[in-house]
XYZ file of C-alpha atoms in Angstrom:
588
model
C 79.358 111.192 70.834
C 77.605 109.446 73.888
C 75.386 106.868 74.379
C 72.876 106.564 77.112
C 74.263 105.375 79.983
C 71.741 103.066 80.250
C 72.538 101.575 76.907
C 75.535 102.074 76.025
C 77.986 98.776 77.653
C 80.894 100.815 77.280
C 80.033 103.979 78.922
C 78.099 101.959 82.381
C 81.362 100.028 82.451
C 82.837 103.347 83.125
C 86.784 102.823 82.547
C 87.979 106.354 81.189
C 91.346 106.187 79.221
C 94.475 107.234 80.203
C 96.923 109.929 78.866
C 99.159 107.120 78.518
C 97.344 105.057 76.383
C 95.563 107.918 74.236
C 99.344 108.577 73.241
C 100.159 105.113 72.630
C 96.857 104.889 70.041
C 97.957 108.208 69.082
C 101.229 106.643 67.682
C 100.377 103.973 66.455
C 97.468 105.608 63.918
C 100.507 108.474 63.363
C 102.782 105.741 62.317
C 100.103 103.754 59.969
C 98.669 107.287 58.607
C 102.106 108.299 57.880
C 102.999 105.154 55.920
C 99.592 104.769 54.027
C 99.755 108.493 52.936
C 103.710 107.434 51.634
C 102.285 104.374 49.818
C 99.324 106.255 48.092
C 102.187 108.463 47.203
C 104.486 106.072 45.563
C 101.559 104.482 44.105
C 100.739 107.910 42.727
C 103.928 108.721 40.645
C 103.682 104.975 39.165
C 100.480 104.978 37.535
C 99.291 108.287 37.373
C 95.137 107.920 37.091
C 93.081 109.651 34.634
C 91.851 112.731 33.491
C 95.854 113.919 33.351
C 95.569 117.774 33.626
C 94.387 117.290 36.938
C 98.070 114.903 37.625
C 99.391 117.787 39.297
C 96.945 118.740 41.182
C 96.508 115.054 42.788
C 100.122 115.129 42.637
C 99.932 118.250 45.330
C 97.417 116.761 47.354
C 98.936 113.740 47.780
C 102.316 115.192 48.396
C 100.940 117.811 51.389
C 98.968 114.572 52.547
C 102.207 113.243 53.348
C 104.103 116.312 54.790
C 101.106 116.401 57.053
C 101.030 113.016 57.922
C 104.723 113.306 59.002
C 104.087 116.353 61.209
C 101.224 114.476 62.905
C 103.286 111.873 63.737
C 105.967 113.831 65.097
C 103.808 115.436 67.218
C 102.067 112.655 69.168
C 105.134 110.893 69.374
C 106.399 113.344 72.029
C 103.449 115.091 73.465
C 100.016 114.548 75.095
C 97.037 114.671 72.972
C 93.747 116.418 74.049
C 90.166 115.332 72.690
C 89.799 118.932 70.870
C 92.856 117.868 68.552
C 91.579 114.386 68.596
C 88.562 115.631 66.602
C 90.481 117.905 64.273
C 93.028 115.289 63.375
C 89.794 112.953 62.701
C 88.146 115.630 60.560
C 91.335 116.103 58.779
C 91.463 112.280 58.177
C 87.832 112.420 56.840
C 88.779 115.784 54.460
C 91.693 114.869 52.607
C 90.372 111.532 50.918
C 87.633 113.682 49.912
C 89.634 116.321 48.615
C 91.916 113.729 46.520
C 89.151 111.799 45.277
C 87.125 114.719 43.964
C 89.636 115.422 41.564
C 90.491 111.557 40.978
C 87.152 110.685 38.802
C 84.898 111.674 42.372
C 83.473 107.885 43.995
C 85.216 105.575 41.025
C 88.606 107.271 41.992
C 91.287 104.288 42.686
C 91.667 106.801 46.085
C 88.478 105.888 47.395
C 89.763 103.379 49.873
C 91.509 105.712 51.909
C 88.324 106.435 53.704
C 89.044 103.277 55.589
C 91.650 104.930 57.867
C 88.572 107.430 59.116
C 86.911 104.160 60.234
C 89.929 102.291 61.692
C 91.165 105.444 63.714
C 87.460 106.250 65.125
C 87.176 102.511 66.218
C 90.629 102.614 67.692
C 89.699 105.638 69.530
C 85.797 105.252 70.810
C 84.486 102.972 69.368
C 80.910 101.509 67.946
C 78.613 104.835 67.205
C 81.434 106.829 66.120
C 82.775 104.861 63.549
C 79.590 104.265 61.943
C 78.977 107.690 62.155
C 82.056 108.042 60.234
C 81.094 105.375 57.700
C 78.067 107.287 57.104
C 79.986 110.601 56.367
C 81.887 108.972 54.273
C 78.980 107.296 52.171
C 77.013 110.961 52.007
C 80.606 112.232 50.599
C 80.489 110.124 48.192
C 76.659 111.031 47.124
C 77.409 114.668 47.358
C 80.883 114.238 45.079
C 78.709 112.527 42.612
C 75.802 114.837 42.407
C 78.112 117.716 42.393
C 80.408 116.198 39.604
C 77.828 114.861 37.481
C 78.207 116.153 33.728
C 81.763 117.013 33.637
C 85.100 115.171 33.336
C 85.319 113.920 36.913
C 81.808 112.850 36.589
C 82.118 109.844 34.482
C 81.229 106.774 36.704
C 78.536 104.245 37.054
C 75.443 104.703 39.977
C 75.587 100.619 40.453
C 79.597 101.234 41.333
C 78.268 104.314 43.693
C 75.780 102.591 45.393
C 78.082 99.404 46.287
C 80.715 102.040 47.272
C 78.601 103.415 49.486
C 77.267 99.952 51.428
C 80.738 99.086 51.736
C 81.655 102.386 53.235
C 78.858 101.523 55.880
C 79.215 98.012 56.201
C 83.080 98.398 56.859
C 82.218 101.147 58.791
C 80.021 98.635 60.976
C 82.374 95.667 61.380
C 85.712 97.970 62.801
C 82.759 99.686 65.008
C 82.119 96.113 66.495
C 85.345 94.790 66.670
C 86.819 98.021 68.049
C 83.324 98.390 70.790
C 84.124 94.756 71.630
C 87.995 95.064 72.687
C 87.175 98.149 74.697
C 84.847 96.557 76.520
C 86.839 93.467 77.167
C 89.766 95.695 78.027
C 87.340 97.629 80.256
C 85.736 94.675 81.786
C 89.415 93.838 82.544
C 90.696 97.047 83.967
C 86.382 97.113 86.062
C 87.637 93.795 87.788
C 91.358 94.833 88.538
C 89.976 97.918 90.137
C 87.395 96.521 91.689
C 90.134 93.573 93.860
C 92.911 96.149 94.436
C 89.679 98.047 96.491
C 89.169 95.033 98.863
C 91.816 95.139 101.231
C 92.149 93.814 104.909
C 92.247 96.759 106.665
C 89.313 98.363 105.022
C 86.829 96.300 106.898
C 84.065 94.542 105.696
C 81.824 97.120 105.676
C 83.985 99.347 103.462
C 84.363 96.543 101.161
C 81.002 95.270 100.643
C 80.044 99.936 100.006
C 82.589 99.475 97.150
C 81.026 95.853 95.984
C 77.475 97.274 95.910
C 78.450 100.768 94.338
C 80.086 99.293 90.913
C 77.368 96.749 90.689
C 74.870 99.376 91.108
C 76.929 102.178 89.026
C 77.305 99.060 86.234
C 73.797 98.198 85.769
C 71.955 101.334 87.373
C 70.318 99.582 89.624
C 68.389 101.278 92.571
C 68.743 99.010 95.425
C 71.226 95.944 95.829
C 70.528 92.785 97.833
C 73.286 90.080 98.701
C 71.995 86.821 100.693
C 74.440 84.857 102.374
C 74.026 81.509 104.183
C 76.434 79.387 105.779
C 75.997 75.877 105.246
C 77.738 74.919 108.515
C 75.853 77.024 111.077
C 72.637 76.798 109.055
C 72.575 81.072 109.820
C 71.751 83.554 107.022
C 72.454 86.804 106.686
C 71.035 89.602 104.316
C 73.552 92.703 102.969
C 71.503 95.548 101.527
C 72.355 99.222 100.051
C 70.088 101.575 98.358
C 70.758 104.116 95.193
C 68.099 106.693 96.014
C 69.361 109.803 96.277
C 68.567 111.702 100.332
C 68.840 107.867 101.402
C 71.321 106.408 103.613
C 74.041 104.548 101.338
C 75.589 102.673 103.633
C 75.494 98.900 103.533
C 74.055 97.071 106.440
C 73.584 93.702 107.677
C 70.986 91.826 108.957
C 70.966 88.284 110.151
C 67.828 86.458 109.483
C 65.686 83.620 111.276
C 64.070 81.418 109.003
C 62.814 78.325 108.865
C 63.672 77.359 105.432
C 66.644 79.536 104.579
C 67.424 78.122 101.335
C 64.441 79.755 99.657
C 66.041 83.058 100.199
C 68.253 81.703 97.413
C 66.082 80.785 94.837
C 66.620 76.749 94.170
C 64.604 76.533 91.883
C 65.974 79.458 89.533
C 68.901 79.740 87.309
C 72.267 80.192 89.114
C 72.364 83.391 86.447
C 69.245 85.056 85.414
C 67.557 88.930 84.150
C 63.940 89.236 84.447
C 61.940 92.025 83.220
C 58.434 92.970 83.493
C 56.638 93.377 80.381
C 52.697 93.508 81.844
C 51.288 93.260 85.186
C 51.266 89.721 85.195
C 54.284 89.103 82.734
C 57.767 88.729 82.791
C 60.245 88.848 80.060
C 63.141 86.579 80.872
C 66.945 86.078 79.772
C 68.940 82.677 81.464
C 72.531 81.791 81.373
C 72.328 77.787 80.458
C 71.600 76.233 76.791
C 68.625 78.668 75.716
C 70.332 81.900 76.267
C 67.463 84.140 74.863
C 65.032 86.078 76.588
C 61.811 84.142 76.801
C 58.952 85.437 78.118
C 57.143 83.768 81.762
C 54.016 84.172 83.011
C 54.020 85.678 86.663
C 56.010 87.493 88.735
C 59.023 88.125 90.734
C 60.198 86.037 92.857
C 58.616 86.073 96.294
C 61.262 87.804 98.185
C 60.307 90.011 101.169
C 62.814 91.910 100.976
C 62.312 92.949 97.446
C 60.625 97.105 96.948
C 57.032 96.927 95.303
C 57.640 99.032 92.523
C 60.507 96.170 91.250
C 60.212 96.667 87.176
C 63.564 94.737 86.859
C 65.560 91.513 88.438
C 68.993 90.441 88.115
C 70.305 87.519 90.427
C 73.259 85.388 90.714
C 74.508 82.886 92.425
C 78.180 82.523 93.997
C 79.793 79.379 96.031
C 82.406 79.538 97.921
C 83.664 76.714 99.482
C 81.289 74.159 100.933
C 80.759 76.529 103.855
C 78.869 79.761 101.770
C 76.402 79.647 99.198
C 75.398 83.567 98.037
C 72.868 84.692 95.785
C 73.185 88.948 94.621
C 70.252 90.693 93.534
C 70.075 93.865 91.808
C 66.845 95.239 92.178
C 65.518 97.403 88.562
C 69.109 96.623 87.018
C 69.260 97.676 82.940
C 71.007 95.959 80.918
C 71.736 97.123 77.315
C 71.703 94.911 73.394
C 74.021 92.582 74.118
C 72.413 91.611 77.559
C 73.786 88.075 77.315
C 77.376 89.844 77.464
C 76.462 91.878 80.414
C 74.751 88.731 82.080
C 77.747 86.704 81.748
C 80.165 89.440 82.991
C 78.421 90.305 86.105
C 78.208 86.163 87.236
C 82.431 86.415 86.532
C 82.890 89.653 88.398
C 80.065 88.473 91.382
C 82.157 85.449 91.680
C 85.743 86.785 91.745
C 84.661 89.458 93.949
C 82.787 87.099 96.105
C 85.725 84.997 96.504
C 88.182 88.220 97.589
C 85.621 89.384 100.332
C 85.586 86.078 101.184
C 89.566 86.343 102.252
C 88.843 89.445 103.864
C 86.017 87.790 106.451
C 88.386 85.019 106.519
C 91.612 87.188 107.474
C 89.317 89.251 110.025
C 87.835 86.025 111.140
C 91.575 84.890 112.140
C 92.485 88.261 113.371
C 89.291 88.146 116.133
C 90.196 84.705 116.816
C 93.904 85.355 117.700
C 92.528 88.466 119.580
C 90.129 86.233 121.698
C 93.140 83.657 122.865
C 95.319 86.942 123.478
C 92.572 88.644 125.569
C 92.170 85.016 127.175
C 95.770 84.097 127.948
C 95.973 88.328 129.618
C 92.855 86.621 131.744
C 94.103 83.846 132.928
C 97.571 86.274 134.041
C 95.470 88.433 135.624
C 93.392 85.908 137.472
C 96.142 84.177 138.849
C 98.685 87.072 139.204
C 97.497 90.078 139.804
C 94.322 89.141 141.709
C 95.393 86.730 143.470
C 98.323 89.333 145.071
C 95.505 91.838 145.685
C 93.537 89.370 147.478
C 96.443 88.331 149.664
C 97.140 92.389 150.515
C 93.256 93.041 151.111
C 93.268 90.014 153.724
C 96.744 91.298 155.235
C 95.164 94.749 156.017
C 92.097 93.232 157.082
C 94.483 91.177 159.805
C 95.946 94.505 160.276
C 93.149 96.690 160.956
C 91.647 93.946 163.534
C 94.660 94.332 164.914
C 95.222 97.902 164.945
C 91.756 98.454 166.623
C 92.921 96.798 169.922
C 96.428 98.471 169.970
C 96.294 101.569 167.497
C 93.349 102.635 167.584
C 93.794 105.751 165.749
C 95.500 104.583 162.171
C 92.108 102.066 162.098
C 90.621 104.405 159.667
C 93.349 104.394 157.209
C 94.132 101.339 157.297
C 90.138 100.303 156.941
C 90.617 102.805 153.798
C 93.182 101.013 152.473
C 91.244 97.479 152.737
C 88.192 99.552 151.064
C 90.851 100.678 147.742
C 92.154 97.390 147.747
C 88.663 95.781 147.347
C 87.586 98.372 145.153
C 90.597 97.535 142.728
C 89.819 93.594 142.888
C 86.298 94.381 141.408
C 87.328 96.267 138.897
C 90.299 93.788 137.693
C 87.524 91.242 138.084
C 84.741 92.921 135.646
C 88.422 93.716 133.432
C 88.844 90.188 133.148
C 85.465 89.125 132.354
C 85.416 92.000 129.805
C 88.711 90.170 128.493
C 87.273 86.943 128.057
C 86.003 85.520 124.952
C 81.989 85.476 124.550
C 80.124 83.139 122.667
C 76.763 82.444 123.856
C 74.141 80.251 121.767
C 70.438 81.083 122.210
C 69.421 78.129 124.360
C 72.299 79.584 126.844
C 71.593 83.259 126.966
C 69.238 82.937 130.469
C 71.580 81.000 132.260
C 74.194 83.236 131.575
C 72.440 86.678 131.680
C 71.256 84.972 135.728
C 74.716 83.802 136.301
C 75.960 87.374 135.045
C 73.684 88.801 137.480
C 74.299 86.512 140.756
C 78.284 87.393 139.992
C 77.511 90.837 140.500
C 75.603 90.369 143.407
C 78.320 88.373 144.945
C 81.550 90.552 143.956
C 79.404 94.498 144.772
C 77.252 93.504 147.404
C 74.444 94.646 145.855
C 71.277 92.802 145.911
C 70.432 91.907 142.312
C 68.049 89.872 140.356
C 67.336 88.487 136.956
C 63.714 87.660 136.439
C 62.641 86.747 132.735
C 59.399 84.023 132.041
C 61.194 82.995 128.827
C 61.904 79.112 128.272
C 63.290 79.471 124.765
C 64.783 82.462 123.107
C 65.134 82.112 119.075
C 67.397 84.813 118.555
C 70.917 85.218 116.371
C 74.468 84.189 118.053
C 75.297 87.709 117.498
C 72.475 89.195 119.127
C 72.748 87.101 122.480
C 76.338 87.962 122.640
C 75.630 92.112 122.068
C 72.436 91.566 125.054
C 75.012 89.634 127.764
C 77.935 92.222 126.915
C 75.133 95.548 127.327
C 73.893 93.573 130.976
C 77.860 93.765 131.754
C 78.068 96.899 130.743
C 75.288 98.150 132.388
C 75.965 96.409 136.119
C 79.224 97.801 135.345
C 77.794 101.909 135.356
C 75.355 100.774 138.047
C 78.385 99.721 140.135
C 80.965 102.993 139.857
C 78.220 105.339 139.308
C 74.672 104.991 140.567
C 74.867 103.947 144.007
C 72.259 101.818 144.294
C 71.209 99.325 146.419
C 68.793 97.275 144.637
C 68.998 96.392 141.187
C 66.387 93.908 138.960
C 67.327 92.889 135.689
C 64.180 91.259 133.250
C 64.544 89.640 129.762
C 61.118 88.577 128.218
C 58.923 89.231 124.476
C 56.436 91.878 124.170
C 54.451 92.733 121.634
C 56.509 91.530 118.608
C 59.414 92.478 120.290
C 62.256 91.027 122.717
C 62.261 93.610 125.717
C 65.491 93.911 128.064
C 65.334 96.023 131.258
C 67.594 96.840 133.911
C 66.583 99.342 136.798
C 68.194 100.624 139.985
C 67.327 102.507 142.900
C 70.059 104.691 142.592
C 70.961 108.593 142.076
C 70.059 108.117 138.361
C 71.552 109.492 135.400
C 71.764 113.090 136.124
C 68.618 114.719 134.594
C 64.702 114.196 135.511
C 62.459 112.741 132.490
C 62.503 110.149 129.544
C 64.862 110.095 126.945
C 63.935 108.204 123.828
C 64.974 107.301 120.076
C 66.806 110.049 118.028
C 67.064 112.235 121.088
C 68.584 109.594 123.358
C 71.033 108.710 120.246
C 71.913 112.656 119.939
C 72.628 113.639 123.311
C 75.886 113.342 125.173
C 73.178 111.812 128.392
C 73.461 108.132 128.658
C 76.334 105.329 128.623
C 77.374 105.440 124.938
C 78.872 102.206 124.418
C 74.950 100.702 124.822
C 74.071 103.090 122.535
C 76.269 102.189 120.251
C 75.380 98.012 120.586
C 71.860 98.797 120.575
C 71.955 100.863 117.534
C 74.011 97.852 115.757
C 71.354 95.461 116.795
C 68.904 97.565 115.323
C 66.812 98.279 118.449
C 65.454 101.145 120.456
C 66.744 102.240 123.595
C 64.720 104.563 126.254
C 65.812 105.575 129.549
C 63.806 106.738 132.362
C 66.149 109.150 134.944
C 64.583 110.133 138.886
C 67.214 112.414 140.513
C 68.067 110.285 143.702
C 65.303 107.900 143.046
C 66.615 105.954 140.337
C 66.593 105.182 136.953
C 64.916 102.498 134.150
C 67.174 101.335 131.285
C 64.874 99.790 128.879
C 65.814 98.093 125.372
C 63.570 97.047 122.750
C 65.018 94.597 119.604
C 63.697 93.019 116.892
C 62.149 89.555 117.585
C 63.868 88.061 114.069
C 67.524 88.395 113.585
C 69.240 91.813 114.207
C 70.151 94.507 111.790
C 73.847 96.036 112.094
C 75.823 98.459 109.954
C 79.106 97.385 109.143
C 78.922 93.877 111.098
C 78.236 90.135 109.821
């Protein structure tokens, strides 16, 4: 039998059993069917029970019960067990009990309790619903024997007797049904979390890890979207990780860095570290806390104002997660269900939120340390190439400048080569030059982006020879770290294609807002990109036309990108982002 999903604790925690430990219950019911069968037996031949012309046939019964029991166990012992055998062997242990008490004096028969193996094997093996429905079997059994045996020798027994037979078929039934629910959730809770850490690994990336995260929160508690708010104490920067459940809807977790001037009330303060709201009425909420009153109260109101949360939000459940005294996080599952026991679940998902929370949090750590030792490694191969290799290029492009002067006055003819040479030379110092700024670490705050987005700009003009300016009417930009550092490395990019490629001679570069929107434009009068007309949006993204790595940063920052192409006239590269924070898949 199944529960809905969306009830049933055991069946969201979704943990299915292995063949290995199906046999091991297996064997150990075999074992304790085979010796309780032997017992019954023994205590069979001892004191036979009354009417005695049906001794023998008990005697039969009883003795088959036992040859069965032995075969059973053999069986299980050395093979693999499938769920159609499962349920005959569990029929079997519901049938022969009622074939030995019906001819032991029917519900008074001294037999009766071996009913209680039923119960203990179907808690041992699913749990809750099945062993009650057991126990309930069992009781209509008994009503069935008794109305079927009423009047005759087997029949003699009192309807008091029945009746407390019966409850205490049901209630026993009930208590191994909890007890049996409640270790197979624990174990499954256990085996959830195990699963759960061995899937957050290094090399998986963050963005990986955080897909998994979201998926067994939102699997576990059917939620339909999933919202994790991050701030860093240190930098005073938050960040907002979001996925979705809807089906045709793009699953993947993304990230978006948020500017705010109070940040902390993205995390709820003034709510319960661990809390499930539900809404009852329009203007209603019924609400369940972790803390001394753990019952569900209900609030007047509503959700929290979030704006970030969907508008048809029947359902909240948040938690809180430190890590540190650098990270404070708060998850939100957005229409979550939780089932009876929603203090259980409650407490659960604040345990798994915070041991997960603290194994991502070694993963953004270890890739934190990885960029960092890739920034002095890219740094040190800078400084080598700035005073090695460029340095030695330098010195060869002035020798065959010496040498063509010379070779003009007395060898006139080799002039041209050797000019070439001077040309390939200088061509190679540029482009070990724009190498080693690529090389370079870049961390540029907002109040620095202009100067170095003009002194990015008068480089270039200085190393090509092409006249280039930066012209923006900004005096303050409020955008994220991230987002200044993606704008100066597409400008570098950018002056880079304009350099090998477009042959221009003029280039302007402009940085500025625009209606709700940060605008960053760099044109050229050169040959363009190769096709006449406007390329915007999807289409742009699509097609093979364009430089791709600016694609690819603009699409991280969550921004538009348009391009306007004039066959030998020029071209217009024109970027639009968002004016709060940026929005990037797989980046934090």
């Amino acid at each position: 039998m199944r529960w809905p999903a969306s009830f049933r604790y055991l069946t969201r925690l979704n943990v299915p059993i292995t063949e290995t430990e199906r046999s091991r219950v297996e064997a150990t019911l075999g074992a304790l069917r085979a010796l309780l069968a032997i017992l019954t037996l023994f205590s069979f031949l001892m004191t036979p029970p009354e009417p005695v012309r049906y001794a023998p046939v008990v005697h039969f019964l009883l003795a088959t019960w036992v040859l069965h029991s032995l075969a059973v166990f053999a069986w299980v012992a050395n093979r693999p067990v499938r769920a159609v055998f499962l349920y005959c062997l569990h029929a079997a242990d519901i049938i022969w009990p009622t074939l030995i008490t019906a001819f032991s004096h029917g519900p008074s028969s001294p037999f009766m309790s071996i009913y209680s193996f039923a119960l203990i094997s179907a808690g041992f093996r699913w749990g809750f619903p099945e062993t009650v429905i057991t126990s309930v079997a069992g009781g209509v059994i008994l009503e069935v024997e008794a109305f079927l045996l009423r009047g005759t020798a087997l029949g003699q027994f009192e309807g008091s007797r029945l009746l407390i037979r019966c409850a205490y078929l049901v209630a026993l039934g009930f208590l191994i049904g909890t007890l049996g629910e409640n270790e197979k959730e624990r174990r499954s809770e256990s085996a959830l979390m195990s699963r759960l850490l061995r899937s957050i690994r290094t090399e998986r990336g963050l963005n990986a890890v955080f897909h998994t995260v979201f998926s067994e929160f939102i699997a576990l508690f059917n939620a339909s979207h999933v919202f994790l708010v991050s701030y860093n104490l240190a930098s005073d920067r938050l960040y907002l990780w979001q996925m979705t459940a809807q089906a045709g809807r793009d699953s993947r977790p993304y990230s978006k860095e948020i500017v705010a001037d109070d940040c902390m009330k993205y995390l709820l303060p003034d709510y319960p570290e661990a809390f499930f709201s539900k809404r009852i009425s329009p203007d209603a909420l019924k609400t369940l806390t972790l803390g001394p009153k753990t019952r569900f109260r209900v609030m007047n109101g509503g959700f929290p104002e979030l704006p970030f949360l969907p508008e048809k939000t029947e359902s909240l459940l948040a938690i809180t997660a430190l890590l540190g005294d650098e990270w404070r996080l708060r998850l939100f599952l957005v229409n979550a269900k939780v089932g009876n026991h929603a203090l259980q679940e409650l407490t659960f998902a604040r345990y798994l939120f915070e041991q997960t929370a603290t194994a991502v949090y070694g993963v953004y750590l270890m890739h934190r340390l990885r960029a960092r030792a890739g920034a002095i490694e890219r740094a040190r191969v800078a400084r080598q190439l700035h005073d090695g290799s460029i340095q030695s290029l330098i010195s060869a492009e002035m020798r065959a400048h010496i040498l063509r002067r010379r070779a003009q006055k007395e060898y006139p003819a080799i002039a041209p080569e050797i000019e070439s040479l001077e040309n390939l030379l200088r061509g190679e110092v540029l482009e070990l030059r724009e190498l080693m700024q690529q090389l370079k670490p870049v961390e540029v705050a907002p109040d620095q982006l202009l100067d170095h987005l003009a002194e990015q700009v008068d480089r270039f003009r200085r190393d090509s020879g092409i006249a280039a300016r930066f012209v923006s009417a900004m005096d303050e930009v409020h955008l994220s770290a991230h987002a200044c550092r993606e704008i100066l490395l597409i400008v570098q990019e950018a002056l880079v294609n304009i350099r090998k490629h477009a042959r221009a001679k003029d280039v302007l570069v402009t940085f500025g807002r625009y209606d709700g929107s940060w605008h960053l434009c760099v044109s050229d009068n050169g040959v363009g990109f190769g096709f006449e007309g406007t390329l915007a949006g999807t289409e742009l993204m699509r097609s093979p036309k364009g430089p791709a790595i600016i694609k690819e940063r603009v699409a991280n920052l969550g921004g538009e990108i348009f391009i306007e192409s004039k066959l030998h006239r020029g071209s217009q590269l024109l970027i639009k982002l968002p004016q709060k924070g940026c929005v990037s898949h797989g980046q934090s």
